[in-house]
CSV table of C-alpha atoms in Angstrom, one decimal:
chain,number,residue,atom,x,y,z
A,1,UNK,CA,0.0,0.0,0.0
A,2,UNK,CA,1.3,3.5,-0.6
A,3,UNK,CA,-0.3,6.3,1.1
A,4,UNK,CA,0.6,10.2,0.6
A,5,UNK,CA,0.3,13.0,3.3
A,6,UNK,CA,0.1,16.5,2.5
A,7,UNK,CA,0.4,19.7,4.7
A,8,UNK,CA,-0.8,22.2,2.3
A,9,UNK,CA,-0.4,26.0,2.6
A,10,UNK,CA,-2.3,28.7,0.5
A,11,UNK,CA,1.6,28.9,-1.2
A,12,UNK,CA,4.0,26.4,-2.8
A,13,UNK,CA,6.5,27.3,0.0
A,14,UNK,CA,4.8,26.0,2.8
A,15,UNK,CA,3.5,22.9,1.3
A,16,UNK,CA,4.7,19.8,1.7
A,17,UNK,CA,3.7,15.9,0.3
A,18,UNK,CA,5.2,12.8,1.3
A,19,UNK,CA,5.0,8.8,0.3
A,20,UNK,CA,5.1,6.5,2.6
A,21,UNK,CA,5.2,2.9,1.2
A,22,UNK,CA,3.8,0.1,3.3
A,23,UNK,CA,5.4,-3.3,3.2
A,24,UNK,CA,3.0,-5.4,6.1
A,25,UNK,CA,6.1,-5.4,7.9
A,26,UNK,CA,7.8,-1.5,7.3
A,27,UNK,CA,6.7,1.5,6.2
A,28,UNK,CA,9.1,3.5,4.2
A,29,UNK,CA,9.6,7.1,3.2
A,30,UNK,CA,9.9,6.8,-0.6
A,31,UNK,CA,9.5,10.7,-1.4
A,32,UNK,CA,9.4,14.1,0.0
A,33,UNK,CA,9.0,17.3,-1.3
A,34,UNK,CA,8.8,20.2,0.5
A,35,UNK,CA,7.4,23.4,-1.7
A,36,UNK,CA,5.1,21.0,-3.7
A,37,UNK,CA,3.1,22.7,-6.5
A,38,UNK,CA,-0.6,21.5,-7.7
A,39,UNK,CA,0.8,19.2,-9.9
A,40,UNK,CA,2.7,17.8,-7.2
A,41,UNK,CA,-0.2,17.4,-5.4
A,42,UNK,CA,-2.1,16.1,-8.2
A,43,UNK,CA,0.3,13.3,-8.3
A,44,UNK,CA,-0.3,12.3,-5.1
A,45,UNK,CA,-3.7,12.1,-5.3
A,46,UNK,CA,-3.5,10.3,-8.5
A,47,UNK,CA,-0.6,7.5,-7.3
A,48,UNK,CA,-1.5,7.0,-3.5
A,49,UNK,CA,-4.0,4.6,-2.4
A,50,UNK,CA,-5.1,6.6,0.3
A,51,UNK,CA,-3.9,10.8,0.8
A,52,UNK,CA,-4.2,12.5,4.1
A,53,UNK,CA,-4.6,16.4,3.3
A,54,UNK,CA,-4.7,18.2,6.3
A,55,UNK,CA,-7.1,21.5,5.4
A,56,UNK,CA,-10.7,21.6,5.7
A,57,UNK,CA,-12.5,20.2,2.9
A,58,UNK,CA,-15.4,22.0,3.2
A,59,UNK,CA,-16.8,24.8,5.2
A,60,UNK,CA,-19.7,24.9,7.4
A,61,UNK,CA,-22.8,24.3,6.0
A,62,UNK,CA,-24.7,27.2,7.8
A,63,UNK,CA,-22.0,29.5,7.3
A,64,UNK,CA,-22.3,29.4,3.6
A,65,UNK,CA,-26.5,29.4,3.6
A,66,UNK,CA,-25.4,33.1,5.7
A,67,UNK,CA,-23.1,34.2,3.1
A,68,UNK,CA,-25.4,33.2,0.1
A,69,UNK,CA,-28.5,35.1,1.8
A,70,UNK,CA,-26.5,37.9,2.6
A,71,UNK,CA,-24.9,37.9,-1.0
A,72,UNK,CA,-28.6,38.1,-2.2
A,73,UNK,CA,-29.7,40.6,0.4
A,74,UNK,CA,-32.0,37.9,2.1
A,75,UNK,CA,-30.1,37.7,5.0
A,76,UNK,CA,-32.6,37.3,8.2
A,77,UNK,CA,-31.6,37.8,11.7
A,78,UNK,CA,-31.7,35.1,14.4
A,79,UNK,CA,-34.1,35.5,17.2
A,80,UNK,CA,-32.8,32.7,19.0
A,81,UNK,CA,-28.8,33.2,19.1
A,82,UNK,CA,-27.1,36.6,19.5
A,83,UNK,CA,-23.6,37.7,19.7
A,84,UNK,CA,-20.9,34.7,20.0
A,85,UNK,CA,-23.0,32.1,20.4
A,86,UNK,CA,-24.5,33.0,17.1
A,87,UNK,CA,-21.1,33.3,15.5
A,88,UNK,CA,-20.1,30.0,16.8
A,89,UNK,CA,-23.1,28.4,14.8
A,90,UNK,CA,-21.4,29.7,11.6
A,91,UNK,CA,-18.0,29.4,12.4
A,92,UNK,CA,-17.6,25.2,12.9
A,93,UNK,CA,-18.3,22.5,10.7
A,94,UNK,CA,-19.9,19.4,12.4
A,95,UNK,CA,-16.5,17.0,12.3
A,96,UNK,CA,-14.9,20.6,14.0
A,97,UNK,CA,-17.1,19.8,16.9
A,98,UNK,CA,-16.4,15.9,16.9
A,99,UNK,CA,-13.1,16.3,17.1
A,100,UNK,CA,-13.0,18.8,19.6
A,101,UNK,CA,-15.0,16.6,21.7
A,102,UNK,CA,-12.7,13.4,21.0
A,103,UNK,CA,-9.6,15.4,21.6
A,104,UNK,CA,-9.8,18.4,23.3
A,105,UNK,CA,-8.3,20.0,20.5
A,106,UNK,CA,-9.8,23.2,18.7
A,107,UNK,CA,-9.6,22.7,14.7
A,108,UNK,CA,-8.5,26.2,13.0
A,109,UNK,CA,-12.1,27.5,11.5
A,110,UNK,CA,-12.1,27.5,7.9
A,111,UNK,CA,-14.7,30.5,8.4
A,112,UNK,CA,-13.4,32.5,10.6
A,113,UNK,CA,-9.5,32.2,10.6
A,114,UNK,CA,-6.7,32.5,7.9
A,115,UNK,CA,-6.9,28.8,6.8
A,116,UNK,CA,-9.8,29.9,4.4
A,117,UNK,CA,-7.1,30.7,2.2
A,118,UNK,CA,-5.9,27.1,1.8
A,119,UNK,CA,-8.8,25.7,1.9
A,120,UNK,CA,-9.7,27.8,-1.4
A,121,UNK,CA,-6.3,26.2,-3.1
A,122,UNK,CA,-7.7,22.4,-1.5
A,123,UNK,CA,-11.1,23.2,-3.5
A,124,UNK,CA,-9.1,23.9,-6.4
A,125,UNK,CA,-7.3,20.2,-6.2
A,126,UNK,CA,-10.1,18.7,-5.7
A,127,UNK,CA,-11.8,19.8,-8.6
A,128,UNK,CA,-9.0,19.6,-10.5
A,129,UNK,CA,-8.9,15.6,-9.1
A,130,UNK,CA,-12.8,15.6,-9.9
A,131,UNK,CA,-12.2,16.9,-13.7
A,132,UNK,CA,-9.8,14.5,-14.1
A,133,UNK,CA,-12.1,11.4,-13.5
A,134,UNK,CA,-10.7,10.9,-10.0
A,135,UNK,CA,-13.8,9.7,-7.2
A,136,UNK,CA,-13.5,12.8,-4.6
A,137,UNK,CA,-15.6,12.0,-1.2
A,138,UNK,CA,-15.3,14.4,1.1
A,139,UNK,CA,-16.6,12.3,3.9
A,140,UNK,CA,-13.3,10.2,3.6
A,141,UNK,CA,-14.7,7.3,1.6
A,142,UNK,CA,-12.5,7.8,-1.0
A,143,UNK,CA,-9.0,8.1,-1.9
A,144,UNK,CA,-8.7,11.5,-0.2
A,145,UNK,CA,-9.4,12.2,3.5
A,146,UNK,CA,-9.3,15.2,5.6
A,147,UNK,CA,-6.3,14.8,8.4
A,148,UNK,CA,-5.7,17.0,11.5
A,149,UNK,CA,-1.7,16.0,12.1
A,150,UNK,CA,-1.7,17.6,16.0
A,151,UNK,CA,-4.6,15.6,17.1
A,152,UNK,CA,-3.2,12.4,15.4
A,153,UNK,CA,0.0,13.2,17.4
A,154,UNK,CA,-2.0,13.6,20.7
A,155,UNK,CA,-3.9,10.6,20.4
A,156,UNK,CA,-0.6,8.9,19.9
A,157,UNK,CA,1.2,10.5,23.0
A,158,UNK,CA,3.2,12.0,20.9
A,159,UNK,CA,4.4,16.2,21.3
A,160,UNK,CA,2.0,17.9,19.4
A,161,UNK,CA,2.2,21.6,20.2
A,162,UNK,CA,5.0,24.7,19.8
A,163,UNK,CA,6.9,22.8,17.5
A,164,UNK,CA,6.2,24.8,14.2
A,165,UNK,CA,8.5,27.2,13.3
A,166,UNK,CA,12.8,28.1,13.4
A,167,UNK,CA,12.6,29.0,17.0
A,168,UNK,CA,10.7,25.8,17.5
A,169,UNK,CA,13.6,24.0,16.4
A,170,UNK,CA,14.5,22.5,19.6
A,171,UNK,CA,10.7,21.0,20.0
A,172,UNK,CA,10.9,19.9,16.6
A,173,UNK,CA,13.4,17.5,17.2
A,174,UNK,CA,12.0,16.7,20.2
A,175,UNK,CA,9.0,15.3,18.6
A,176,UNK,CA,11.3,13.5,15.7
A,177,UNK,CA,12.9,11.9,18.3
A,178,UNK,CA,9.7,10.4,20.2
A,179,UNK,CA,8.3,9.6,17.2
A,180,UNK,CA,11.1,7.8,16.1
A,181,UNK,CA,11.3,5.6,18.9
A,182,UNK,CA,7.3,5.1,18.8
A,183,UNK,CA,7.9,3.6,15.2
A,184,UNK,CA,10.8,1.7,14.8
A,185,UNK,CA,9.1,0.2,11.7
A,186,UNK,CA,9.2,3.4,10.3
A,187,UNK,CA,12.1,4.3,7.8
A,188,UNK,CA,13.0,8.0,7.1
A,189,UNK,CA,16.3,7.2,5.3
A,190,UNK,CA,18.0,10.6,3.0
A,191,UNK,CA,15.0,12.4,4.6
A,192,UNK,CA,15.2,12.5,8.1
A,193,UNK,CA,17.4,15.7,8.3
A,194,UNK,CA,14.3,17.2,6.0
A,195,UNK,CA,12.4,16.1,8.7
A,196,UNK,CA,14.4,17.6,11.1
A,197,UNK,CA,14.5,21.1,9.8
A,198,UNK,CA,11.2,21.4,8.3
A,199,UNK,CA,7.8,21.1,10.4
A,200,UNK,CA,6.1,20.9,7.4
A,201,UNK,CA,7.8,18.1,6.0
A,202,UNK,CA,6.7,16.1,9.9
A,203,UNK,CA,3.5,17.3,9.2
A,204,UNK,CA,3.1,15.9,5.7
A,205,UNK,CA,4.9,12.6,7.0
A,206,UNK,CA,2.2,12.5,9.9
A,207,UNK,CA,-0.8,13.0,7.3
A,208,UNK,CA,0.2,10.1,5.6
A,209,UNK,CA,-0.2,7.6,8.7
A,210,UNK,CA,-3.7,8.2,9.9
A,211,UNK,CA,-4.3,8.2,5.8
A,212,UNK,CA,-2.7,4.4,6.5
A,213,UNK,CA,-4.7,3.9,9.8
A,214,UNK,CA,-8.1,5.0,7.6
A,215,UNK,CA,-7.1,2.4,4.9
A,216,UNK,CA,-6.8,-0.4,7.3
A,217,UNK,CA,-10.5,0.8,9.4
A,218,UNK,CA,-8.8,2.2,12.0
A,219,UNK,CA,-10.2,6.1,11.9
A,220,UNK,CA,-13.1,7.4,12.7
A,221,UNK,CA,-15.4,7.7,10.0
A,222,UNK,CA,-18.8,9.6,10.0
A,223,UNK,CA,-22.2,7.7,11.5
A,224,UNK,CA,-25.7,7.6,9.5
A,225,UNK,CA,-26.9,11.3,11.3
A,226,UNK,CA,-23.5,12.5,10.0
A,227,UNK,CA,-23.1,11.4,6.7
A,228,UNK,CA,-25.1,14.2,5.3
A,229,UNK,CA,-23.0,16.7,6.4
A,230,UNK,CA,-19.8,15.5,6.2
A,231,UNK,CA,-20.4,14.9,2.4
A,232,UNK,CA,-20.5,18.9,1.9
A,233,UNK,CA,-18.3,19.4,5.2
A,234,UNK,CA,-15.7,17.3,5.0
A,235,UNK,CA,-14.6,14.5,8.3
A,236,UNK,CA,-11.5,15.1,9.9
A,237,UNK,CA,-10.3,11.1,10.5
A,238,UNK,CA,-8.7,10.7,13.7
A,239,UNK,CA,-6.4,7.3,14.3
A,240,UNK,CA,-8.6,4.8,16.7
A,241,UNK,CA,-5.6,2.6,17.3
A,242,UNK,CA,-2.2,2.6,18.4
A,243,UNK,CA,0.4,3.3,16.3
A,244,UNK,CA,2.4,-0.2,15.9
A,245,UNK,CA,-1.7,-1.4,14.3
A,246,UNK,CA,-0.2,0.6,11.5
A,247,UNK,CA,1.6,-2.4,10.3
A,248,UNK,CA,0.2,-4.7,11.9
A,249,UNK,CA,-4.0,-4.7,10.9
A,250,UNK,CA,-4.3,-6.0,7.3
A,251,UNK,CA,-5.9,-3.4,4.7
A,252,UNK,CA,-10.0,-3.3,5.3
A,253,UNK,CA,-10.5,-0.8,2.6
Protein backbone atom coordinates (compact mmCIF):
# COMPACT_ATOMS: atom_id res chain seq x y z
CA UNK A 1 0.00 0.00 0.00
CA UNK A 2 1.26 3.45 -0.64
CA UNK A 3 -0.29 6.30 1.06
CA UNK A 4 0.60 10.19 0.56
CA UNK A 5 0.26 13.03 3.30
CA UNK A 6 0.09 16.46 2.50
CA UNK A 7 0.44 19.70 4.75
CA UNK A 8 -0.79 22.18 2.33
CA UNK A 9 -0.43 26.02 2.57
CA UNK A 10 -2.32 28.69 0.54
CA UNK A 11 1.61 28.90 -1.24
CA UNK A 12 4.04 26.44 -2.83
CA UNK A 13 6.53 27.33 0.05
CA UNK A 14 4.82 26.02 2.77
CA UNK A 15 3.46 22.95 1.28
CA UNK A 16 4.72 19.80 1.69
CA UNK A 17 3.67 15.87 0.32
CA UNK A 18 5.15 12.82 1.31
CA UNK A 19 4.98 8.79 0.32
CA UNK A 20 5.10 6.55 2.56
CA UNK A 21 5.23 2.87 1.16
CA UNK A 22 3.78 0.05 3.35
CA UNK A 23 5.42 -3.27 3.24
CA UNK A 24 2.97 -5.37 6.12
CA UNK A 25 6.14 -5.38 7.89
CA UNK A 26 7.84 -1.52 7.33
CA UNK A 27 6.69 1.51 6.20
CA UNK A 28 9.09 3.49 4.22
CA UNK A 29 9.61 7.13 3.16
CA UNK A 30 9.87 6.83 -0.63
CA UNK A 31 9.53 10.73 -1.36
CA UNK A 32 9.38 14.10 0.04
CA UNK A 33 9.01 17.27 -1.27
CA UNK A 34 8.83 20.16 0.47
CA UNK A 35 7.39 23.35 -1.71
CA UNK A 36 5.14 20.97 -3.69
CA UNK A 37 3.14 22.71 -6.51
CA UNK A 38 -0.56 21.48 -7.75
CA UNK A 39 0.81 19.15 -9.93
CA UNK A 40 2.66 17.79 -7.22
CA UNK A 41 -0.23 17.44 -5.38
CA UNK A 42 -2.13 16.15 -8.17
CA UNK A 43 0.30 13.31 -8.29
CA UNK A 44 -0.29 12.31 -5.12
CA UNK A 45 -3.72 12.08 -5.30
CA UNK A 46 -3.46 10.29 -8.52
CA UNK A 47 -0.65 7.52 -7.29
CA UNK A 48 -1.47 7.03 -3.50
CA UNK A 49 -4.01 4.63 -2.35
CA UNK A 50 -5.08 6.57 0.26
CA UNK A 51 -3.93 10.77 0.84
CA UNK A 52 -4.16 12.53 4.12
CA UNK A 53 -4.55 16.44 3.28
CA UNK A 54 -4.68 18.20 6.34
CA UNK A 55 -7.07 21.54 5.37
CA UNK A 56 -10.69 21.61 5.65
CA UNK A 57 -12.45 20.24 2.87
CA UNK A 58 -15.44 22.02 3.16
CA UNK A 59 -16.77 24.78 5.16
CA UNK A 60 -19.70 24.88 7.38
CA UNK A 61 -22.83 24.31 6.04
CA UNK A 62 -24.73 27.22 7.79
CA UNK A 63 -21.99 29.52 7.34
CA UNK A 64 -22.28 29.39 3.58
CA UNK A 65 -26.52 29.35 3.63
CA UNK A 66 -25.35 33.11 5.72
CA UNK A 67 -23.15 34.19 3.14
CA UNK A 68 -25.37 33.20 0.11
CA UNK A 69 -28.49 35.13 1.78
CA UNK A 70 -26.46 37.95 2.57
CA UNK A 71 -24.92 37.94 -0.98
CA UNK A 72 -28.63 38.07 -2.19
CA UNK A 73 -29.66 40.57 0.45
CA UNK A 74 -32.03 37.88 2.08
CA UNK A 75 -30.13 37.66 5.03
CA UNK A 76 -32.61 37.29 8.19
CA UNK A 77 -31.58 37.77 11.74
CA UNK A 78 -31.72 35.12 14.45
CA UNK A 79 -34.08 35.49 17.22
CA UNK A 80 -32.78 32.71 18.96
CA UNK A 81 -28.85 33.22 19.14
CA UNK A 82 -27.08 36.62 19.46
CA UNK A 83 -23.57 37.71 19.70
CA UNK A 84 -20.90 34.73 19.96
CA UNK A 85 -23.03 32.12 20.37
CA UNK A 86 -24.53 33.00 17.08
CA UNK A 87 -21.09 33.26 15.53
CA UNK A 88 -20.06 30.03 16.78
CA UNK A 89 -23.09 28.38 14.84
CA UNK A 90 -21.41 29.70 11.59
CA UNK A 91 -17.97 29.39 12.42
CA UNK A 92 -17.61 25.21 12.88
CA UNK A 93 -18.27 22.46 10.68
CA UNK A 94 -19.93 19.42 12.42
CA UNK A 95 -16.47 17.04 12.29
CA UNK A 96 -14.95 20.59 14.04
CA UNK A 97 -17.12 19.84 16.93
CA UNK A 98 -16.36 15.86 16.87
CA UNK A 99 -13.14 16.31 17.09
CA UNK A 100 -13.01 18.84 19.62
CA UNK A 101 -15.02 16.57 21.65
CA UNK A 102 -12.66 13.37 20.99
CA UNK A 103 -9.59 15.44 21.57
CA UNK A 104 -9.83 18.41 23.28
CA UNK A 105 -8.28 20.03 20.53
CA UNK A 106 -9.78 23.21 18.73
CA UNK A 107 -9.62 22.70 14.72
CA UNK A 108 -8.52 26.22 13.00
CA UNK A 109 -12.13 27.53 11.51
CA UNK A 110 -12.12 27.46 7.90
CA UNK A 111 -14.75 30.47 8.37
CA UNK A 112 -13.40 32.47 10.63
CA UNK A 113 -9.46 32.21 10.57
CA UNK A 114 -6.69 32.48 7.87
CA UNK A 115 -6.90 28.76 6.84
CA UNK A 116 -9.85 29.87 4.41
CA UNK A 117 -7.10 30.75 2.25
CA UNK A 118 -5.85 27.15 1.85
CA UNK A 119 -8.79 25.75 1.91
CA UNK A 120 -9.74 27.81 -1.39
CA UNK A 121 -6.32 26.21 -3.09
CA UNK A 122 -7.67 22.41 -1.46
CA UNK A 123 -11.08 23.20 -3.52
CA UNK A 124 -9.11 23.95 -6.44
CA UNK A 125 -7.34 20.18 -6.16
CA UNK A 126 -10.05 18.69 -5.70
CA UNK A 127 -11.79 19.84 -8.63
CA UNK A 128 -8.97 19.62 -10.50
CA UNK A 129 -8.89 15.61 -9.14
CA UNK A 130 -12.82 15.55 -9.93
CA UNK A 131 -12.23 16.92 -13.72
CA UNK A 132 -9.84 14.50 -14.14
CA UNK A 133 -12.05 11.38 -13.46
CA UNK A 134 -10.68 10.90 -9.97
CA UNK A 135 -13.79 9.75 -7.22
CA UNK A 136 -13.53 12.81 -4.55
CA UNK A 137 -15.59 11.99 -1.24
CA UNK A 138 -15.35 14.39 1.07
CA UNK A 139 -16.55 12.25 3.93
CA UNK A 140 -13.31 10.15 3.58
CA UNK A 141 -14.71 7.30 1.65
CA UNK A 142 -12.49 7.85 -1.00
CA UNK A 143 -9.00 8.10 -1.94
CA UNK A 144 -8.70 11.49 -0.25
CA UNK A 145 -9.36 12.15 3.49
CA UNK A 146 -9.26 15.21 5.56
CA UNK A 147 -6.31 14.76 8.40
CA UNK A 148 -5.74 17.02 11.45
CA UNK A 149 -1.73 16.04 12.10
CA UNK A 150 -1.74 17.61 15.96
CA UNK A 151 -4.58 15.55 17.13
CA UNK A 152 -3.17 12.37 15.41
CA UNK A 153 -0.01 13.24 17.43
CA UNK A 154 -1.98 13.64 20.71
CA UNK A 155 -3.92 10.59 20.41
CA UNK A 156 -0.59 8.85 19.89
CA UNK A 157 1.24 10.55 23.04
CA UNK A 158 3.21 12.04 20.91
CA UNK A 159 4.38 16.20 21.33
CA UNK A 160 2.00 17.90 19.44
CA UNK A 161 2.18 21.60 20.21
CA UNK A 162 4.97 24.71 19.76
CA UNK A 163 6.86 22.82 17.53
CA UNK A 164 6.23 24.75 14.19
CA UNK A 165 8.50 27.16 13.30
CA UNK A 166 12.81 28.11 13.41
CA UNK A 167 12.58 28.99 16.97
CA UNK A 168 10.67 25.83 17.48
CA UNK A 169 13.63 23.97 16.39
CA UNK A 170 14.51 22.49 19.62
CA UNK A 171 10.72 21.04 19.95
CA UNK A 172 10.93 19.89 16.62
CA UNK A 173 13.42 17.54 17.20
CA UNK A 174 12.02 16.72 20.16
CA UNK A 175 9.03 15.29 18.60
CA UNK A 176 11.25 13.48 15.74
CA UNK A 177 12.92 11.86 18.33
CA UNK A 178 9.67 10.45 20.25
CA UNK A 179 8.31 9.55 17.16
CA UNK A 180 11.09 7.84 16.15
CA UNK A 181 11.35 5.61 18.86
CA UNK A 182 7.32 5.05 18.82
CA UNK A 183 7.91 3.63 15.22
CA UNK A 184 10.78 1.68 14.80
CA UNK A 185 9.13 0.20 11.67
CA UNK A 186 9.15 3.45 10.33
CA UNK A 187 12.06 4.34 7.78
CA UNK A 188 13.04 7.96 7.06
CA UNK A 189 16.30 7.21 5.33
CA UNK A 190 17.96 10.61 3.02
CA UNK A 191 14.97 12.37 4.62
CA UNK A 192 15.23 12.47 8.05
CA UNK A 193 17.39 15.71 8.27
CA UNK A 194 14.29 17.25 6.02
CA UNK A 195 12.36 16.10 8.73
CA UNK A 196 14.39 17.60 11.08
CA UNK A 197 14.53 21.13 9.76
CA UNK A 198 11.20 21.37 8.33
CA UNK A 199 7.84 21.05 10.39
CA UNK A 200 6.06 20.88 7.44
CA UNK A 201 7.78 18.11 6.01
CA UNK A 202 6.71 16.08 9.91
CA UNK A 203 3.52 17.27 9.24
CA UNK A 204 3.11 15.87 5.70
CA UNK A 205 4.95 12.64 6.99
CA UNK A 206 2.20 12.49 9.89
CA UNK A 207 -0.83 12.98 7.27
CA UNK A 208 0.19 10.11 5.56
CA UNK A 209 -0.20 7.63 8.68
CA UNK A 210 -3.69 8.20 9.87
CA UNK A 211 -4.27 8.19 5.80
CA UNK A 212 -2.71 4.40 6.50
CA UNK A 213 -4.69 3.86 9.76
CA UNK A 214 -8.05 5.01 7.60
CA UNK A 215 -7.15 2.41 4.88
CA UNK A 216 -6.85 -0.36 7.29
CA UNK A 217 -10.48 0.77 9.35
CA UNK A 218 -8.78 2.22 11.98
CA UNK A 219 -10.19 6.11 11.87
CA UNK A 220 -13.13 7.36 12.69
CA UNK A 221 -15.41 7.65 10.03
CA UNK A 222 -18.83 9.56 10.01
CA UNK A 223 -22.20 7.69 11.53
CA UNK A 224 -25.74 7.60 9.46
CA UNK A 225 -26.94 11.29 11.27
CA UNK A 226 -23.49 12.52 9.97
CA UNK A 227 -23.06 11.44 6.69
CA UNK A 228 -25.14 14.17 5.26
CA UNK A 229 -22.96 16.75 6.43
CA UNK A 230 -19.81 15.47 6.16
CA UNK A 231 -20.36 14.88 2.41
CA UNK A 232 -20.49 18.85 1.92
CA UNK A 233 -18.30 19.43 5.18
CA UNK A 234 -15.68 17.26 4.96
CA UNK A 235 -14.61 14.49 8.27
CA UNK A 236 -11.49 15.10 9.88
CA UNK A 237 -10.28 11.11 10.46
CA UNK A 238 -8.67 10.74 13.69
CA UNK A 239 -6.40 7.26 14.33
CA UNK A 240 -8.61 4.83 16.72
CA UNK A 241 -5.63 2.60 17.27
CA UNK A 242 -2.16 2.58 18.42
CA UNK A 243 0.45 3.35 16.32
CA UNK A 244 2.37 -0.25 15.87
CA UNK A 245 -1.68 -1.37 14.30
CA UNK A 246 -0.22 0.57 11.51
CA UNK A 247 1.55 -2.35 10.32
CA UNK A 248 0.20 -4.74 11.88
CA UNK A 249 -3.97 -4.68 10.90
CA UNK A 250 -4.28 -5.98 7.33
CA UNK A 251 -5.90 -3.40 4.71
CA UNK A 252 -9.98 -3.27 5.29
CA UNK A 253 -10.48 -0.77 2.65
Amino acid sequence: MLTAGIDLAAEDTNTAVAWIRWTGTTAVLEELVIGADDDELLRAASTADKVGIDCPLGWPAPFVEFIVAHHRGEMVTPTDLIGRDWRRTLAWRHTDLVTREVTGRNPLSVAADRIAHTAMRCAGLLARLAAAGQPVDRSGCGTVIEVYPAASLRHWELPNQRYKGRRNNGALNDLMDQLMAATPWLQLGEFESACRHSDHAVDAVVAALPARAAAIGHATRPGPAELASAVTEGWIALPTAPLTDLVTASATD
